[in-house]
């Protein structure tokens, strides 16, 4: 089976398992896990942030970020394709008592023009617009990335309006490879950042919230409250650290393979794709003559898995456990089925 459903389907490699076996661990609820402590400091420093908090999932790190930046009744602005709005089971309203204002942007990205008139006035009867939530790279938007200029403009607008910026960087590792923007830059344009180690980097578990020491201390309390305080979790931090050290640089190959795959899709008469949108490891395309489930069934009959992303829309996501041999097979099957 060639699994292109997501970049979360990778299995730990032997080197990663060895790193886990060798990890020095302690009780992280007591903040005594040396591997976790060192890893939190390392990733925080990488992004030019004061502190980090290792958590089980990207959903938890996003929600912790929003919890420490808001009060109940506040509102956050996010692109209507955003993960926090679509794929976190309504957690922001449940956990933080905040409401989400989804904004129509472009490919999951917002610009100052999109949000200029979305910030509320200072009236007793309106929610307080508190956070601008950005996603980089975008998931539902097809893996596109913000440029430096776009982020600088958004941060300037946020500062002017008194908004915090939360950056959902589940795939920031892909964005950094694709755009060659240095990690510290993202620390300068964000108040909180969530990064994931279990997407293309290939760790089995783990995300991290990055921010100031004060906010991270507050997030620690919420993490415990929400049941995310873990014990000898250096085992997982060791896997995540291995992923950053050994797999980050591999993302470039995923991006190249995604582009090659997208080029094949663009040559098929029964498919349509916007090639410009393929900036990283995600490829979203449309079926012209059939619904997505029927196309996915045909692919599955050839041992290829992708996911439905709309009535006639499909997403394929590349990761380091899909190599050139598998890519060649996928390309020839796509041509055979859809051309
Ligand atoms: C995967 C993802 C997350 C986090 O998801 P979890 O499954 O909770 O780890 C957050 N944001 C984006 C954009 C994602 O793609």
Coordinates of C-alpha atoms and ligand atoms in Angstrom, one line a residue:
X1 CA 0.0 0.0 0.0
X2 CA 1.3 3.5 -0.9
X3 CA -0.1 5.7 1.8
X4 CA -0.5 9.4 0.7
X5 CA -3.4 10.1 3.0
X6 CA -1.3 12.2 5.3
X7 CA 2.3 12.9 6.4
X8 CA 1.3 11.6 9.8
X9 CA 1.3 7.9 8.7
X10 CA 5.1 7.4 8.9
X11 CA 6.6 4.7 11.2
X12 CA 9.5 5.3 13.5
X13 CA 12.8 4.3 11.9
X14 CA 15.4 2.2 13.8
X15 CA 17.6 5.3 14.6
X16 CA 14.7 7.0 16.2
X17 CA 13.8 3.9 18.3
X18 CA 17.5 3.7 19.4
X19 CA 17.3 7.3 20.5
X20 CA 14.2 6.6 22.5
X21 CA 15.9 3.6 24.2
X22 CA 18.9 5.8 25.2
X23 CA 16.9 8.8 26.5
X24 CA 17.5 9.9 30.0
X25 CA 14.1 10.3 31.5
X26 CA 12.4 11.6 34.7
X27 CA 8.9 12.7 35.8
X28 CA 8.0 15.6 33.6
X29 CA 5.0 16.6 35.8
X30 CA 7.8 17.5 38.3
X31 CA 9.7 19.1 35.3
X32 CA 12.4 16.5 36.0
X33 CA 12.7 14.9 32.6
X34 CA 16.2 15.9 31.4
X35 CA 15.4 15.0 27.7
X36 CA 12.2 17.0 27.7
X37 CA 13.8 20.0 29.4
X38 CA 16.7 20.1 27.0
X39 CA 14.4 19.6 24.0
X40 CA 12.0 22.4 25.1
X41 CA 15.0 24.8 25.5
X42 CA 16.5 23.8 22.2
X43 CA 13.3 24.3 20.1
X44 CA 12.5 27.6 22.0
X45 CA 16.0 28.9 21.2
X46 CA 15.7 27.8 17.6
X47 CA 12.6 30.0 17.1
X48 CA 14.0 32.8 19.3
X49 CA 11.3 32.2 22.0
X50 CA 11.9 32.1 25.7
X51 CA 10.3 28.8 26.5
X52 CA 8.6 25.7 25.1
X53 CA 6.1 23.1 26.3
X54 CA 6.1 19.6 24.9
X55 CA 2.5 18.3 24.5
X56 CA 0.8 15.3 22.9
X57 CA -0.8 16.9 19.9
X58 CA -0.9 19.9 17.7
X59 CA -4.5 20.4 18.7
X60 CA -3.4 20.7 22.3
X61 CA -0.6 23.2 21.6
X62 CA -2.9 25.3 19.4
X63 CA -5.6 25.3 22.2
X64 CA -3.0 26.1 24.9
X65 CA -1.8 29.0 22.8
X66 CA -5.3 30.4 22.5
X67 CA -6.1 29.7 26.2
X68 CA -3.1 31.8 27.4
X69 CA -3.8 34.7 25.0
X70 CA -7.5 35.1 25.6
X71 CA -10.3 35.4 28.1
X72 CA -13.8 33.9 27.8
X73 CA -15.9 35.9 25.5
X74 CA -13.0 37.0 23.3
X75 CA -12.9 36.4 19.6
X76 CA -10.2 35.2 17.3
X77 CA -9.7 35.8 13.6
X78 CA -8.7 32.9 11.4
X79 CA -8.9 31.9 7.7
X80 CA -12.0 29.9 7.1
X81 CA -9.9 27.0 6.0
X82 CA -7.9 27.0 9.3
X83 CA -7.3 23.9 11.3
X84 CA -8.3 25.5 14.6
X85 CA -11.7 26.3 13.0
X86 CA -12.3 23.1 11.1
X87 CA -10.5 20.2 12.7
X88 CA -10.3 20.8 16.4
X89 CA -13.8 19.6 17.4
X90 CA -14.9 23.1 18.4
X91 CA -12.3 23.0 21.2
X92 CA -11.7 26.8 21.4
X93 CA -15.3 27.4 22.4
X94 CA -15.3 24.5 24.8
X95 CA -11.9 24.9 26.5
X96 CA -11.4 28.7 26.4
X97 CA -15.0 30.0 25.9
X98 CA -13.9 32.1 22.9
X99 CA -15.6 32.5 19.6
X100 CA -14.1 32.1 16.2
X101 CA -14.5 34.6 13.4
X102 CA -13.7 32.7 10.2
X103 CA -12.5 35.0 7.4
X104 CA -12.4 34.2 3.7
X105 CA -8.7 34.4 2.7
X106 CA -6.8 32.9 -0.1
X107 CA -5.5 29.3 0.0
X108 CA -5.8 29.3 3.8
X109 CA -3.7 32.5 4.1
X110 CA -4.9 35.9 5.3
X111 CA -3.7 39.3 4.3
X112 CA -4.2 42.7 6.0
X113 CA -6.9 43.5 3.4
X114 CA -8.9 40.4 4.4
X115 CA -9.0 41.3 8.1
X116 CA -8.9 45.1 8.1
X117 CA -12.6 45.4 8.8
X118 CA -12.9 42.3 10.9
X119 CA -11.5 43.8 14.2
X120 CA -14.4 44.7 16.4
X121 CA -15.0 48.1 17.9
X122 CA -14.7 48.9 21.6
X123 CA -18.4 48.4 22.5
X124 CA -19.8 46.6 25.5
X125 CA -22.0 44.5 23.3
X126 CA -19.3 43.2 21.0
X127 CA -16.7 40.5 21.7
X128 CA -13.1 41.6 22.0
X129 CA -11.1 40.6 19.0
X130 CA -8.0 39.3 20.7
X131 CA -6.0 37.0 18.5
X132 CA -5.0 36.7 14.8
X133 CA -4.5 33.0 14.2
X134 CA -2.3 32.1 11.1
X135 CA -1.4 28.8 9.7
X136 CA 2.0 28.1 8.0
X137 CA 2.1 26.1 5.8
X138 CA -1.7 25.9 5.3
X139 CA -3.2 22.4 5.5
X140 CA -6.7 22.8 3.9
X141 CA -5.2 25.6 1.8
X142 CA -2.9 23.1 0.0
X143 CA 0.4 23.6 1.8
X144 CA 1.1 27.1 0.7
X145 CA 3.4 29.3 2.7
X146 CA 3.5 32.9 3.9
X147 CA 6.3 35.2 2.6
X148 CA 8.3 37.3 5.1
X149 CA 6.7 40.5 3.7
X150 CA 3.2 39.1 4.3
X151 CA 3.9 38.1 7.9
X152 CA 5.6 41.4 8.6
X153 CA 2.6 43.3 7.4
X154 CA 0.2 41.1 9.4
X155 CA 2.3 41.5 12.5
X156 CA 2.4 45.3 12.1
X157 CA -1.4 45.3 11.7
X158 CA -1.9 43.1 14.7
X159 CA 0.3 45.4 16.8
X160 CA -1.5 48.5 15.7
X161 CA -4.9 46.8 16.6
X162 CA -3.7 45.3 19.8
X163 CA -4.1 41.7 18.6
X164 CA -1.9 38.8 19.6
X165 CA -0.6 36.5 16.8
X166 CA -0.8 32.8 17.2
X167 CA 1.0 30.8 14.6
X168 CA -0.2 27.3 13.9
X169 CA 3.1 25.9 12.6
X170 CA 2.1 22.2 12.4
X171 CA 4.1 22.2 9.1
X172 CA 6.4 25.2 9.8
X173 CA 9.3 22.8 9.1
X174 CA 8.0 22.4 5.5
X175 CA 7.4 26.2 5.2
X176 CA 11.0 26.9 6.4
X177 CA 12.5 24.5 3.8
X178 CA 10.3 25.8 1.0
X179 CA 10.8 29.6 1.7
X180 CA 14.3 29.5 3.4
X181 CA 13.0 31.8 6.1
X182 CA 15.0 31.3 9.3
X183 CA 13.2 30.0 12.4
X184 CA 13.9 33.1 14.6
X185 CA 11.9 35.2 12.1
X186 CA 8.7 33.4 13.1
X187 CA 9.5 34.1 16.8
X188 CA 9.6 37.8 16.0
X189 CA 6.2 37.9 14.3
X190 CA 4.3 35.7 16.7
X191 CA 3.3 35.7 20.4
X192 CA 2.7 32.0 20.5
X193 CA 3.8 29.3 18.0
X194 CA 2.6 25.7 17.8
X195 CA 5.0 23.3 16.0
X196 CA 4.4 19.5 15.4
X197 CA 6.9 16.8 15.2
X198 CA 4.5 14.1 14.1
X199 CA 3.7 15.4 10.6
X200 CA 6.4 15.2 7.9
X201 CA 9.2 15.0 10.5
X202 CA 8.0 11.6 11.4
X203 CA 8.0 11.4 15.2
X204 CA 5.3 9.1 16.5
X205 CA 3.8 11.7 18.9
X206 CA 4.5 15.3 20.0
X207 CA 4.0 19.0 19.4
X208 CA 5.3 22.0 21.2
X209 CA 4.0 25.4 22.2
X210 CA 6.5 28.2 22.2
X211 CA 6.1 31.6 23.9
X212 CA 7.3 33.7 26.8
X213 CA 8.2 32.0 30.1
X214 CA 5.2 33.5 31.7
X215 CA 2.7 32.2 29.1
X216 CA 4.4 28.8 29.1
X217 CA 4.0 28.6 32.9
X218 CA 0.3 29.3 32.5
X219 CA 0.1 26.8 29.6
X220 CA 1.7 24.1 31.9
X221 CA -1.2 24.5 34.3
X222 CA -3.8 24.1 31.5
X223 CA -1.9 21.2 30.1
X224 CA -2.2 19.4 33.5
X225 CA -5.9 20.4 33.8
X226 CA -6.6 19.0 30.3
X227 CA -5.0 15.7 31.2
X228 CA -1.8 16.3 29.2
X229 CA 0.7 16.1 32.0
X230 CA 3.0 13.2 31.2
X231 CA 5.6 11.3 33.1
X232 CA 8.7 9.8 31.6
X233 CA 7.9 11.5 28.3
X234 CA 11.6 12.0 27.4
X235 CA 11.1 8.8 25.4
X236 CA 8.9 10.8 23.0
X237 CA 10.9 14.0 23.2
X238 CA 14.0 11.9 22.1
X239 CA 12.0 10.7 19.1
X240 CA 10.9 14.2 18.2
X241 CA 14.5 15.5 18.6
X242 CA 15.7 12.7 16.3
X243 CA 13.1 13.8 13.8
X244 CA 14.2 17.4 13.8
X245 CA 17.9 16.4 13.5
X246 CA 17.5 13.7 10.8
X247 CA 14.3 14.2 9.0
X248 CA 13.8 18.0 8.7
X249 CA 16.3 18.2 5.8
X250 CA 14.4 15.4 4.0
X251 CA 11.3 17.5 3.5
X252 CA 12.8 19.1 0.4
X253 CA 12.6 15.7 -1.3
X254 CA 8.9 15.5 -0.4
X255 CA 8.3 18.9 -1.9
X256 CA 10.1 17.8 -5.2
X257 CA 8.1 14.6 -5.3
X258 CA 4.8 16.5 -4.7
X259 CA 5.7 18.8 -7.6
X260 CA 6.5 15.9 -9.9
X261 CA 3.2 14.2 -8.9
X262 CA 1.3 17.5 -9.5
X263 CA 2.8 17.8 -12.9
X264 CA 1.5 14.4 -13.8
X265 CA -2.0 15.3 -12.5
X266 CA -2.0 18.4 -14.6
X267 CA -1.4 16.3 -17.8
X268 CA -4.5 14.1 -17.1
X269 CA -7.6 15.0 -19.0
X270 CA -10.0 13.9 -16.2
X271 CA -8.2 15.8 -13.4
X272 CA -7.6 19.5 -12.7
X273 CA -5.0 21.2 -10.5
X274 CA -3.6 24.6 -9.8
X275 CA 0.1 23.9 -10.1
X276 CA 1.0 27.3 -8.5
X277 CA -0.5 26.1 -5.3
X278 CA 1.9 23.2 -4.9
X279 CA 4.6 24.8 -2.7
X280 CA 5.3 22.0 -0.2
X281 CA 4.3 18.4 0.3
X282 CA 0.6 18.7 -0.1
X283 CA -1.2 18.3 -3.5
X284 CA -4.9 19.1 -3.8
X285 CA -6.6 18.4 -7.1
X286 CA -10.1 17.9 -8.5
X287 CA -11.8 15.1 -10.5
X288 CA -13.6 16.5 -13.5
X289 CA -15.8 13.5 -14.4
X290 CA -16.6 11.7 -11.1
X291 CA -16.9 12.2 -7.4
X292 CA -13.9 11.8 -5.1
X293 CA -15.0 8.5 -3.5
X294 CA -15.2 6.8 -6.9
X295 CA -11.7 8.1 -7.9
X296 CA -10.3 7.0 -4.5
X297 CA -11.8 3.6 -4.9
X298 CA -10.0 3.1 -8.3
X299 CA -6.7 4.3 -6.7
X300 CA -7.2 1.9 -3.8
X301 CA -7.6 -1.0 -6.2
X302 CA -4.0 -0.2 -7.2
X303 CA -2.9 -0.1 -3.6
X304 CA -2.7 3.7 -3.5
X305 CA -4.4 5.7 -0.7
X306 CA -5.3 9.4 -0.8
X307 CA -8.1 11.3 1.0
X308 CA -11.2 13.1 0.0
X309 CA -11.0 16.9 0.5
X310 CA -14.3 18.0 -1.0
X311 CA -17.1 16.4 -3.2
X312 CA -14.8 16.0 -6.1
X313 CA -11.5 17.1 -4.5
X314 CA -8.6 14.8 -3.4
X315 CA -5.5 15.5 -1.3
X316 CA -2.2 13.6 -1.6
X317 CA 0.5 14.3 0.9
X318 CA 4.1 13.3 0.5
X319 CA 6.4 12.1 3.3
X320 CA 9.8 10.5 3.6
X321 CA 8.5 7.0 3.6
X322 CA 7.2 7.4 0.0
X323 CA 10.3 7.2 -2.2
X324 CA 11.0 7.6 -5.9
X325 CA 9.9 4.0 -6.7
X326 CA 6.5 4.6 -5.1
X327 CA 6.2 8.0 -6.8
X328 CA 6.8 6.4 -10.2
X329 CA 4.1 3.8 -9.5
X330 CA 1.7 6.5 -8.4
X331 CA 2.4 8.6 -11.5
X332 CA 1.8 5.7 -13.9
X333 CA -1.4 4.6 -12.2
X334 CA -2.7 8.2 -12.3
X335 CA -2.0 8.4 -16.0
X336 CA -3.6 5.0 -16.6
X337 CA -6.8 5.8 -14.7
X338 CA -7.4 9.5 -15.5
X339 CA -5.9 10.3 -18.8
Ligands
LIG1 C1 -2.1 18.3 12.0 C2 -2.4 19.7 12.2 C3 -2.5 20.2 13.5 C4 -2.5 19.3 14.8 O1 -3.2 18.2 14.7 P1 -3.1 17.0 15.8 O2 -3.7 15.9 15.0 O3 -3.9 17.4 16.9 O4 -1.7 16.8 16.1 C5 -2.7 21.6 13.7 N1 -2.7 22.4 12.6 C6 -2.5 22.0 11.4 C7 -2.5 23.0 10.3 C8 -2.4 20.6 11.1 O5 -2.2 20.2 9.9

